[in-house]
XYZ file of C-alpha atoms in Angstrom:
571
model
C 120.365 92.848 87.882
C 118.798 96.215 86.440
C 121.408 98.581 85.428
C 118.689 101.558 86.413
C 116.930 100.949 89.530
C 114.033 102.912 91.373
C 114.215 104.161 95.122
C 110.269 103.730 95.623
C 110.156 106.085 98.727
C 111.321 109.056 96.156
C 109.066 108.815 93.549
C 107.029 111.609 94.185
C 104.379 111.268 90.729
C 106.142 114.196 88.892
C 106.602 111.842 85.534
C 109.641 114.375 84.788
C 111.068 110.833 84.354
C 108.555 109.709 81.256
C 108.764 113.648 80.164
C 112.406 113.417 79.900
C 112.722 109.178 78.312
C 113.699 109.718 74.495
C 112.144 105.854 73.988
C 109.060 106.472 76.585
C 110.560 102.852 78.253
C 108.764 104.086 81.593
C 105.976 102.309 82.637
C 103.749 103.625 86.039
C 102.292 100.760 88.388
C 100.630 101.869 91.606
C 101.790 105.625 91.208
C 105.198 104.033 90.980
C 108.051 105.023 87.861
C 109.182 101.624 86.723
C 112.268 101.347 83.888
C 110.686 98.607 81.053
C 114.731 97.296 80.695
C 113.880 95.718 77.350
C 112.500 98.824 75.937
C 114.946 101.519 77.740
C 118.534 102.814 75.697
C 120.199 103.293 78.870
C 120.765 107.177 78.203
C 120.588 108.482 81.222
C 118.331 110.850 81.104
C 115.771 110.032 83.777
C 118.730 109.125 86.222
C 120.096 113.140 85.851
C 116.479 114.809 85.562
C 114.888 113.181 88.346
C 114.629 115.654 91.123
C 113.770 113.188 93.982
C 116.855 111.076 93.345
C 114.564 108.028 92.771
C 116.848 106.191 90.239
C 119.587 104.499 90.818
C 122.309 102.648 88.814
C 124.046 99.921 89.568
C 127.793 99.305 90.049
C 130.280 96.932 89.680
C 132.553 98.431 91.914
C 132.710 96.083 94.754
C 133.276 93.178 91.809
C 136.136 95.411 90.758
C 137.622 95.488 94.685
C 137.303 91.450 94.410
C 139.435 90.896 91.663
C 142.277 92.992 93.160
C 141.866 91.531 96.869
C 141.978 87.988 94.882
C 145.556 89.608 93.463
C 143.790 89.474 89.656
C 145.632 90.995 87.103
C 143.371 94.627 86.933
C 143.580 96.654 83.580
C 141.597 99.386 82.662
C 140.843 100.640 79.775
C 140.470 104.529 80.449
C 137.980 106.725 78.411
C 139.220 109.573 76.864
C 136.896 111.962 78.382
C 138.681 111.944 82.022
C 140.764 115.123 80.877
C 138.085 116.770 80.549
C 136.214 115.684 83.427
C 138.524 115.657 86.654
C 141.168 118.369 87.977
C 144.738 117.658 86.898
C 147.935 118.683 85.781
C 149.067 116.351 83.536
C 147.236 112.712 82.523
C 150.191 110.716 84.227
C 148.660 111.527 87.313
C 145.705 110.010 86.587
C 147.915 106.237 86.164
C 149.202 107.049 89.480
C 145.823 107.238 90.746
C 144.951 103.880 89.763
C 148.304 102.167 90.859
C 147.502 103.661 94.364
C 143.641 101.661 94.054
C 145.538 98.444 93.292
C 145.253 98.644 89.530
C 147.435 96.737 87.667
C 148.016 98.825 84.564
C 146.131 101.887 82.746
C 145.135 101.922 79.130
C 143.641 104.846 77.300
C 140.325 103.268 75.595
C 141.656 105.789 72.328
C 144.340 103.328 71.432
C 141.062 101.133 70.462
C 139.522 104.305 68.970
C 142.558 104.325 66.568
C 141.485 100.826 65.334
C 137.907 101.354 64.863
C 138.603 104.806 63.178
C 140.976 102.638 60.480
C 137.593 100.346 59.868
C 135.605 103.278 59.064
C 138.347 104.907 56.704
C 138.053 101.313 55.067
C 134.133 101.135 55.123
C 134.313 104.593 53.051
C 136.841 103.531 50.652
C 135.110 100.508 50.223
C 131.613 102.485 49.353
C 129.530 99.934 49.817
C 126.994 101.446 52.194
C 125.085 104.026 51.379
C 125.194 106.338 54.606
C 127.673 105.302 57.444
C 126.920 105.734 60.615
C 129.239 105.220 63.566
C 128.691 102.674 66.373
C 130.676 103.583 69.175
C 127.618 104.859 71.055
C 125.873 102.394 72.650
C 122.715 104.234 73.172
C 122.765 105.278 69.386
C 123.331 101.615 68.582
C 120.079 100.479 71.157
C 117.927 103.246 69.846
C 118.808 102.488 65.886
C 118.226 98.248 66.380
C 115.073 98.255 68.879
C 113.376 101.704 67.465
C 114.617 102.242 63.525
C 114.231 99.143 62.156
C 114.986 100.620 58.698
C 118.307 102.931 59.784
C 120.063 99.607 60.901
C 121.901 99.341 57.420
C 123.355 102.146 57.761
C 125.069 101.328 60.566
C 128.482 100.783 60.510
C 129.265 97.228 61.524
C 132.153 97.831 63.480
C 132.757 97.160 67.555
C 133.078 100.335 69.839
C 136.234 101.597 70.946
C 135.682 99.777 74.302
C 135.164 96.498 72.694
C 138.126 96.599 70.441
C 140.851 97.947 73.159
C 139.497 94.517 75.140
C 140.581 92.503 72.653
C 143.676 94.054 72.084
C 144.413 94.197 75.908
C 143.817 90.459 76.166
C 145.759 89.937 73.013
C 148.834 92.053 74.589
C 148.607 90.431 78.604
C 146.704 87.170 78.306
C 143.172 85.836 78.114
C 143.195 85.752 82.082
C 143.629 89.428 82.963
C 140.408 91.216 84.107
C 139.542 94.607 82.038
C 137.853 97.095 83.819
C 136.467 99.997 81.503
C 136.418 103.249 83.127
C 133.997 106.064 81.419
C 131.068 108.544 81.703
C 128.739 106.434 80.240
C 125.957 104.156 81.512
C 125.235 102.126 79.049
C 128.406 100.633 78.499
C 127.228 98.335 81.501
C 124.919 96.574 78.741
C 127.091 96.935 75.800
C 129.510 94.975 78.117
C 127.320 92.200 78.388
C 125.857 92.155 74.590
C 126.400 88.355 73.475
C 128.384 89.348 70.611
C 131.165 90.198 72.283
C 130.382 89.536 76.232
C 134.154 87.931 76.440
C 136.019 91.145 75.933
C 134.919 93.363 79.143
C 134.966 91.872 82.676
C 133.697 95.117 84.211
C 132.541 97.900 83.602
C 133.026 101.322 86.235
C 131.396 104.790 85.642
C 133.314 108.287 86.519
C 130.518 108.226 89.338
C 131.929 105.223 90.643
C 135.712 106.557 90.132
C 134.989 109.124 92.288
C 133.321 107.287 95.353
C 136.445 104.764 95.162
C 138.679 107.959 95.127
C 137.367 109.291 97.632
C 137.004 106.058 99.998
C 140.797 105.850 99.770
C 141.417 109.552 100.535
C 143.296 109.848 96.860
C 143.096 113.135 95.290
C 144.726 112.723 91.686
C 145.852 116.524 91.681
C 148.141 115.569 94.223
C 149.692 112.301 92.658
C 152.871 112.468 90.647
C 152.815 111.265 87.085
C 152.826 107.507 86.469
C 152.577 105.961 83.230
C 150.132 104.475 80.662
C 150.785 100.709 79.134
C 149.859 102.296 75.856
C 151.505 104.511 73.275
C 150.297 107.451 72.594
C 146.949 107.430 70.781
C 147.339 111.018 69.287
C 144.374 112.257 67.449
C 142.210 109.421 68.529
C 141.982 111.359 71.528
C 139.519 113.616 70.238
C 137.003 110.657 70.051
C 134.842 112.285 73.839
C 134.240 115.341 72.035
C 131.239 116.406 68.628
C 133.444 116.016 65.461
C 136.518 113.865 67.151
C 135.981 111.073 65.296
C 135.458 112.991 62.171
C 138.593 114.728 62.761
C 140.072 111.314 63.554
C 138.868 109.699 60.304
C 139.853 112.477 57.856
C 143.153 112.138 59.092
C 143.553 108.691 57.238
C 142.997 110.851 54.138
C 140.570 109.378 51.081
C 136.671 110.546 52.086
C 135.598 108.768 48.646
C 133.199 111.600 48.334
C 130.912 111.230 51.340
C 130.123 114.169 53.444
C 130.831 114.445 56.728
C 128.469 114.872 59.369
C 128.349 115.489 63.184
C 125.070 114.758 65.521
C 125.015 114.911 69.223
C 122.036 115.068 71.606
C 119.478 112.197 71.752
C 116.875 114.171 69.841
C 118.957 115.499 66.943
C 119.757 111.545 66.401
C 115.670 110.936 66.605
C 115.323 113.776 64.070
C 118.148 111.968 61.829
C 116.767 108.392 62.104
C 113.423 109.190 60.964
C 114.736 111.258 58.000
C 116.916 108.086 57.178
C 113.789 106.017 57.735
C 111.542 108.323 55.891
C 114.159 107.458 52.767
C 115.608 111.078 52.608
C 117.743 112.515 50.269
C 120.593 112.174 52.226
C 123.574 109.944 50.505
C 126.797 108.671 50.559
C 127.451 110.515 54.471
C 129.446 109.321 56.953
C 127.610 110.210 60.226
C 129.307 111.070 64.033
C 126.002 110.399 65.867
C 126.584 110.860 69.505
C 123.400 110.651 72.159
C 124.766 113.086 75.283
C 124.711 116.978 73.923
C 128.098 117.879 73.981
C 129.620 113.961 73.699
C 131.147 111.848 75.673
C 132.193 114.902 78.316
C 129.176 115.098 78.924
C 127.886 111.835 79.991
C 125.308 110.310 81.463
C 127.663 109.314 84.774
C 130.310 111.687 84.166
C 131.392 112.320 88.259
C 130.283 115.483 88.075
C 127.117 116.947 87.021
C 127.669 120.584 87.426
C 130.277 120.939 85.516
C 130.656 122.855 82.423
C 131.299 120.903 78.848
C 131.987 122.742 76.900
C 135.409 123.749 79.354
C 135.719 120.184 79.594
C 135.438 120.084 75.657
C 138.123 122.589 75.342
C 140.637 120.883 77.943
C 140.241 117.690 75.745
C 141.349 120.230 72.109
C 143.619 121.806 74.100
C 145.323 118.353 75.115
C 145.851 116.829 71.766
C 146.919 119.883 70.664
C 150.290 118.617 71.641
C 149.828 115.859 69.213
C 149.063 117.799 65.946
C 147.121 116.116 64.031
C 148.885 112.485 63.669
C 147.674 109.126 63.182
C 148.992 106.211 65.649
C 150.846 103.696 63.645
C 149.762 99.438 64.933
C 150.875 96.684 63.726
C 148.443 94.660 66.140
C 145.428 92.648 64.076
C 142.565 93.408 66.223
C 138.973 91.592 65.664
C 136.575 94.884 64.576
C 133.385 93.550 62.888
C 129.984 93.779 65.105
C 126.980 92.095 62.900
C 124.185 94.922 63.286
C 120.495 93.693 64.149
C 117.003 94.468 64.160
C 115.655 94.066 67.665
C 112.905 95.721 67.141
C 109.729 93.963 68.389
C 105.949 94.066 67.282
C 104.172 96.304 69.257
C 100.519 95.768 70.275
C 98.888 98.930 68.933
C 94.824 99.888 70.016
C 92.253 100.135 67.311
C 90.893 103.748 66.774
C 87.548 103.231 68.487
C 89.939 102.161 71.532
C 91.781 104.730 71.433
C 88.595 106.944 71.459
C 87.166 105.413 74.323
C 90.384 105.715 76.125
C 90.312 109.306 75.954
C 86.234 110.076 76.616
C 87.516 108.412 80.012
C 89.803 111.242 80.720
C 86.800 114.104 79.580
C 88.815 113.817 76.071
C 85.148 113.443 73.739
C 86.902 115.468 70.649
C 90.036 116.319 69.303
C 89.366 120.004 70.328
C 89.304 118.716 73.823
C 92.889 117.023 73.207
C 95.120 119.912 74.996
C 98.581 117.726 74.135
C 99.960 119.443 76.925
C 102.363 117.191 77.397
C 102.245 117.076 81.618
C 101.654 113.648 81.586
C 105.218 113.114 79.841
C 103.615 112.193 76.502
C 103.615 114.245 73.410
C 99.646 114.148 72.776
C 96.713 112.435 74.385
C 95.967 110.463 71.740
C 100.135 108.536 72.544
C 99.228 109.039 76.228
C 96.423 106.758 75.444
C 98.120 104.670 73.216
C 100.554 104.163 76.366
C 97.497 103.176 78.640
C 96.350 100.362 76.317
C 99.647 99.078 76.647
C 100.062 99.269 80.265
C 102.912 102.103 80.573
C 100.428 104.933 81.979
C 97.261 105.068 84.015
C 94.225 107.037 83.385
C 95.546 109.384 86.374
C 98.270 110.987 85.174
C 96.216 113.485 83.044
C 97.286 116.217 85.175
C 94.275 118.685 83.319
C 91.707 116.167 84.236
C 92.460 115.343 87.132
C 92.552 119.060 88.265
C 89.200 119.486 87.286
C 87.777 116.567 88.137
C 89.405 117.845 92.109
C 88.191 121.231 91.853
C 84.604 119.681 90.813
C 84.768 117.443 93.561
C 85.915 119.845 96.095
C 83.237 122.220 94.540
C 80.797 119.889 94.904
C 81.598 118.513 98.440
C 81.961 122.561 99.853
C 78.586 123.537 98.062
C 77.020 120.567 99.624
C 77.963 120.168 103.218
C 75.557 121.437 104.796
C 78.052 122.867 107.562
C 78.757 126.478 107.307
C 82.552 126.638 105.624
C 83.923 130.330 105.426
C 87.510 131.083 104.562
C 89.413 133.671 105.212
C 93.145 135.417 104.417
C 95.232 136.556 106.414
C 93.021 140.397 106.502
C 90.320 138.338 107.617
C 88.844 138.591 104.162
C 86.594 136.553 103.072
C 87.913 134.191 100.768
C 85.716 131.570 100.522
C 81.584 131.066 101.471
C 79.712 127.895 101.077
C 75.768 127.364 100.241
C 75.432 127.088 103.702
C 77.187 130.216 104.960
C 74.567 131.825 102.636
C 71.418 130.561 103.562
C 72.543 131.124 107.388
C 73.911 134.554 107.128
C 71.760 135.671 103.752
C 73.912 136.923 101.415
C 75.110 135.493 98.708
C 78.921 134.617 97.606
C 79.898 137.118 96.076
C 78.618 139.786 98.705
C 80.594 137.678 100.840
C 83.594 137.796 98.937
C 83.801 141.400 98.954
C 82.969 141.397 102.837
C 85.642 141.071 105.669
C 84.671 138.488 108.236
C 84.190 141.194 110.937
C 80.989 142.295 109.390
C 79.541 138.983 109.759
C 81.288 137.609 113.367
C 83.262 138.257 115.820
C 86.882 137.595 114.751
C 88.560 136.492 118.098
C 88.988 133.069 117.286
C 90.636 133.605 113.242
C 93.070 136.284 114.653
C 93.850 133.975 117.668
C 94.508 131.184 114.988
C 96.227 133.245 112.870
C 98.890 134.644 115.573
C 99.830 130.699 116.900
C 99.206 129.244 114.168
C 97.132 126.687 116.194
C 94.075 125.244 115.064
C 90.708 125.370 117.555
C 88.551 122.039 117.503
C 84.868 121.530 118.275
C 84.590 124.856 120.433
C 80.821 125.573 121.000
C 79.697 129.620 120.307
C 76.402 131.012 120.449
C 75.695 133.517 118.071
C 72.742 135.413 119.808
C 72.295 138.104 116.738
C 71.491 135.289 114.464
C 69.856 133.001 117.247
C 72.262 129.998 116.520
C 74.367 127.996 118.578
C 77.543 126.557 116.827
C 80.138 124.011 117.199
C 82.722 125.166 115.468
C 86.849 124.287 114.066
C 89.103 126.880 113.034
C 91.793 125.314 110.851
C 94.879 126.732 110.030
C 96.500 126.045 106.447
C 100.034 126.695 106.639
C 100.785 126.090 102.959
C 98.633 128.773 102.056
C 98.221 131.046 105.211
C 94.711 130.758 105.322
C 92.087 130.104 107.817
C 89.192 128.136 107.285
C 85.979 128.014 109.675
C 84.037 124.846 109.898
C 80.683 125.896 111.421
C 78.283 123.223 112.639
C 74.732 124.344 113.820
C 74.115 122.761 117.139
C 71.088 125.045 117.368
C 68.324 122.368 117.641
C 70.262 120.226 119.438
C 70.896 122.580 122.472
C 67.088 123.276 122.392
C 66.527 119.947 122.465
C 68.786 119.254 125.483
C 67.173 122.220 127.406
C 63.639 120.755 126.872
C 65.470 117.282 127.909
C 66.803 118.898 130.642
C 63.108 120.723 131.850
C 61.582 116.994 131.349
C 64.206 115.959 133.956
C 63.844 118.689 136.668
C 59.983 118.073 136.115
C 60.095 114.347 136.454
C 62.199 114.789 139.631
C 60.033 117.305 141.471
C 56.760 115.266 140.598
C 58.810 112.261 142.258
C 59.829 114.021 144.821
C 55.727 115.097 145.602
C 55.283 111.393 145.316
C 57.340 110.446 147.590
C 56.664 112.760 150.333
C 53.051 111.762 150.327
C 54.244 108.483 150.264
C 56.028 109.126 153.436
C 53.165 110.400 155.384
C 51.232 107.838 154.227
C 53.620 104.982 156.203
C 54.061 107.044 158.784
C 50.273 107.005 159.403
C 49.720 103.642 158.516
C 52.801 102.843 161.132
C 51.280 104.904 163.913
C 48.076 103.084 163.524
C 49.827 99.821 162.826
C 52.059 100.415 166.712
C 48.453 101.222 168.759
C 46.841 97.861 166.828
C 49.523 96.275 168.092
C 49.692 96.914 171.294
C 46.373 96.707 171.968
C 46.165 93.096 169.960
C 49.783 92.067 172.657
C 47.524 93.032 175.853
C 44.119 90.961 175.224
C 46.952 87.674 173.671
C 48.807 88.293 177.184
C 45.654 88.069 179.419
C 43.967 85.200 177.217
C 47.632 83.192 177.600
C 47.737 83.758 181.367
C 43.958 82.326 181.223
C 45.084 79.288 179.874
C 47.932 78.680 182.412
C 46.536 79.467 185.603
C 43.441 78.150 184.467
C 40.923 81.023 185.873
C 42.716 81.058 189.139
C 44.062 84.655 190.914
C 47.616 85.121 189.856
């Protein structure tokens, strides 16, 4: 199942999606966003900048109900971040919360964060790599193993703090309990199934999630009394949501060995970083915090709230392990930590240059000076844009520049060569627009026109009728006597724009031609009509002389028939 999925009715064609991917892992088929899963880093991004709500992610949460209808054994492992990101008094509450969903016990994901932070502390006492960077983002990790090929040394082979409280919670409460991890962040959903350790997490539930389930029960965790974690306190691993908590976290254990320390957060300050590491920079010998959401983890990609402010939420988290000071948890549990870090970075089909070129001459891009790189299309430059269309992520069409002049040459083209009168008009009755034909028929030109109001030229009646109901008029037939024409004509309201446009068909020769039709008619029938009267007279004649024929022809038959019967003799 894809973790990010597309609702296809709300995917208006903005590409704010592909504008917004750090990795470009969006691919357009029939004006449709589509997430490329093997490409994308799960980061979020397109899920919180889409403005349509078009992409969805997926949840586990009805898997989660399952296991506690079954009457499973239900631990989760809590992220850090949730005191910064939901309203409460004091954490406890936050257990109580979960016992009241059926939750069997509630772990804070920092007491794992305590035992990766002891693996880095021996990583840089050991010296051995070169730069360090840490692996508890998952996005960081994707980006670094399918996009930097050459940064994946540096990476600190060492499990997340999700992975490593699994095994410790199965260690503590049996290989048969389900762990539910319970964060702000997205792509833990993958990192939960990553073959290298897909035996540790059962499920995995975002804040988003947290708070639909809350809110389906009717539990409000401001109102629940304290409860109680199954964990110690993890102290100063607590600070692990937040820029420089693991830093913090890691100096704590004491000996740096001499590297510097270094915090990055925000998925392009980690781009900026990778290439320098790539590019074989001068940096050496640093231990780099590399987190992808601006802000960290309290500011995730499905933190349950997306208005709120983190850098409050940052300070709530300080202010929390405040109470702490600055102490180290003390474990004596042996927890599995190592995570073998791997290139997964494929070849990619790249266009030859005279592809490339032709690519572009499709989209009116003949020279580089014609290459705006404006970026609409949610590329950096036409030249990748093309790249992208060779490889099947983009289409031609989403140049927004040429495809706004190709439609304006078009719709010049089309209005210049109808050769129906089109006149425009604002809401004044200024004219606005004024077609070839308008200009021929009325004999000005356009840009008398445009400096005209339509009253000079016609009677108005019908555009200020239109404009006051805001109800177009279809095929009504006008005669223009001062310029001889007859018209069938639309006015068409535009509501977007509050304009009025005229669509003026001359019916002229057609109306002349129906009166001549209609003369030939009344001609015909009147030299029919002489036709027939003379025909009349004529049988009535022929009748009258027909009846004395007759007559006279019934008298002689009637005397010649007696004849024959009374043979001669006196009747």
């Amino acid at each position: 199942m894809k973790i990010i999925g597309q609702q296809k009715a709300n995917c208006k064609n903005c590409y704010k999606c592909i504008r917004t991917c750090p990795v470009k892992s969006i691919k357009f088929e029939d004006s449709q966003a589509k997430i490329i899963d093997n490409d994308c880093v799960l980061c979020g991004k397109c899920v919180a900048e889409c403005p349509q709500n078009a992409k969805t992610v997926s949840s586990e949460l009805d898997k989660v109900k399952r296991y506690i209808a079954d009457g499973e054994r239900v631990l989760v492992s809590l992220a850090p971040s949730y005191v910064g990101l939901f309203e409460m008094e004091s954490p406890e509450q936050m257990a109580t919360a979960f016992s009241k969903l059926g939750v069997y016990g509630v772990s804070e994901t920092s007491e794992g964060a305590a035992f990766v932070s002891n693996e880095y502390h021996r990583l840089i006492c050991d010296g051995e790599q070169r730069n360090i960077i840490t692996t508890c983002c998952p996005v960081v990790n994707d980006m670094v193993e399918k996009y930097y090929p050459d940064v994946v040394k540096y990476l600190a082979p060492v499990v997340s703090p999700m992975i490593a409280h699994g095994s410790l919670l199965r260690q503590r409460y049996g290989q048969d309990v389900k762990i539910v991890f319970v964060g702000p962040c997205i792509a833990k959903k993958r990192e939960k199934k990553d073959i290298r350790h897909d035996t540790k997490i059962d499920a995995v539930l975002t804040f988003d999630d947290l708070v639909v389930w809350l809110n389906e029960n009717d539990i409000d965790i401001a109102s629940c009394e304290k409860g109680e974690f199954i964990n110690a306190d993890p102290k100063v691993a607590k600070l692990y949501p937040i820029p420089g908590g693991i830093l913090k976290t890691v100096k704590t254990l004491g000996d740096d060995n001499n590297y510097s320390f270094i915090s990055v957060d925000g998925i392009d300050n980690c781009k900026e970083l990778f290439k320098a590491l790539s590019n074989g920079s001068f940096l050496d010998r640093c231990f780099i915090e590399m987190s992808a959401c601006v802000g960290g983890c309290v500011n995730g990609s499905a933190k349950g709230d997306r208005a709120r402010n983190r850098f409050i939420d940052d300070l709530k988290v300080r202010n929390l392990q405040k109470g702490d000071g600055a102490e180290y948890p003390d474990y004596t549990d042996e927890v599995p930590l190592h995570k073998d870090m791997v290139s997964r970075h494929g070849n990619v089909d790249m266009p030859e240059e005279k592809t490339i070129r032709a690519i572009l001459r499709q989209i009116g891009k003949e020279n580089e000076q014609q290459e705006l790189n404006c970026g609409s299309c949610g590329y950096p430059s036409c030249r990748e844009k093309a790249i992208a269309v060779y490889q099947g992520k983009a289409d031609l069409t989403m140049c927004m520049p040429f495809m706004k002049e190709r439609a304006e040459s078009l719709s010049n083209y089309v209005l210049s060569e109808t050769p129906n009168i089109t006149i425009m008009v604002d809401k004044e009755l200024n004219i606005i627009e004024f077609n070839e034909a308008a200009q021929k028929t009325f004999g000005i030109s356009r840009r008398e026109a445009l400096e005209k109001g339509l009253y000079e030229l016609i009677d108005t009646a019908d555009f200020e009728f239109v404009f006051d109901t805001k109800h177009s008029i279809y095929d009504k037939k006008v005669f223009y006597d001062e310029y001889d024409m007859v018209t069938q004509q639309s006015i068409i309201y535009i509501e977007h724009d509050n304009i009025v446009m005229g669509i003026f068909k001359d019916i002229t020769k057609d109306e002349e031609s129906k009166e001549n039709l209609y003369k030939l008619r009344v001609d015909t029938i009147g030299m029919a009509q002489k036709v027939i009267n003379k025909q009349m007279v004529v049988a009535q004649e022929i009748a009258s002389l027909l009846g004395e024929t007759t007559a006279e022809t019934k008298v002689t038959l009637t005397k010649l028939k007696d004849m024959i019967v009374y043979n001669g003799e006196d009747i």
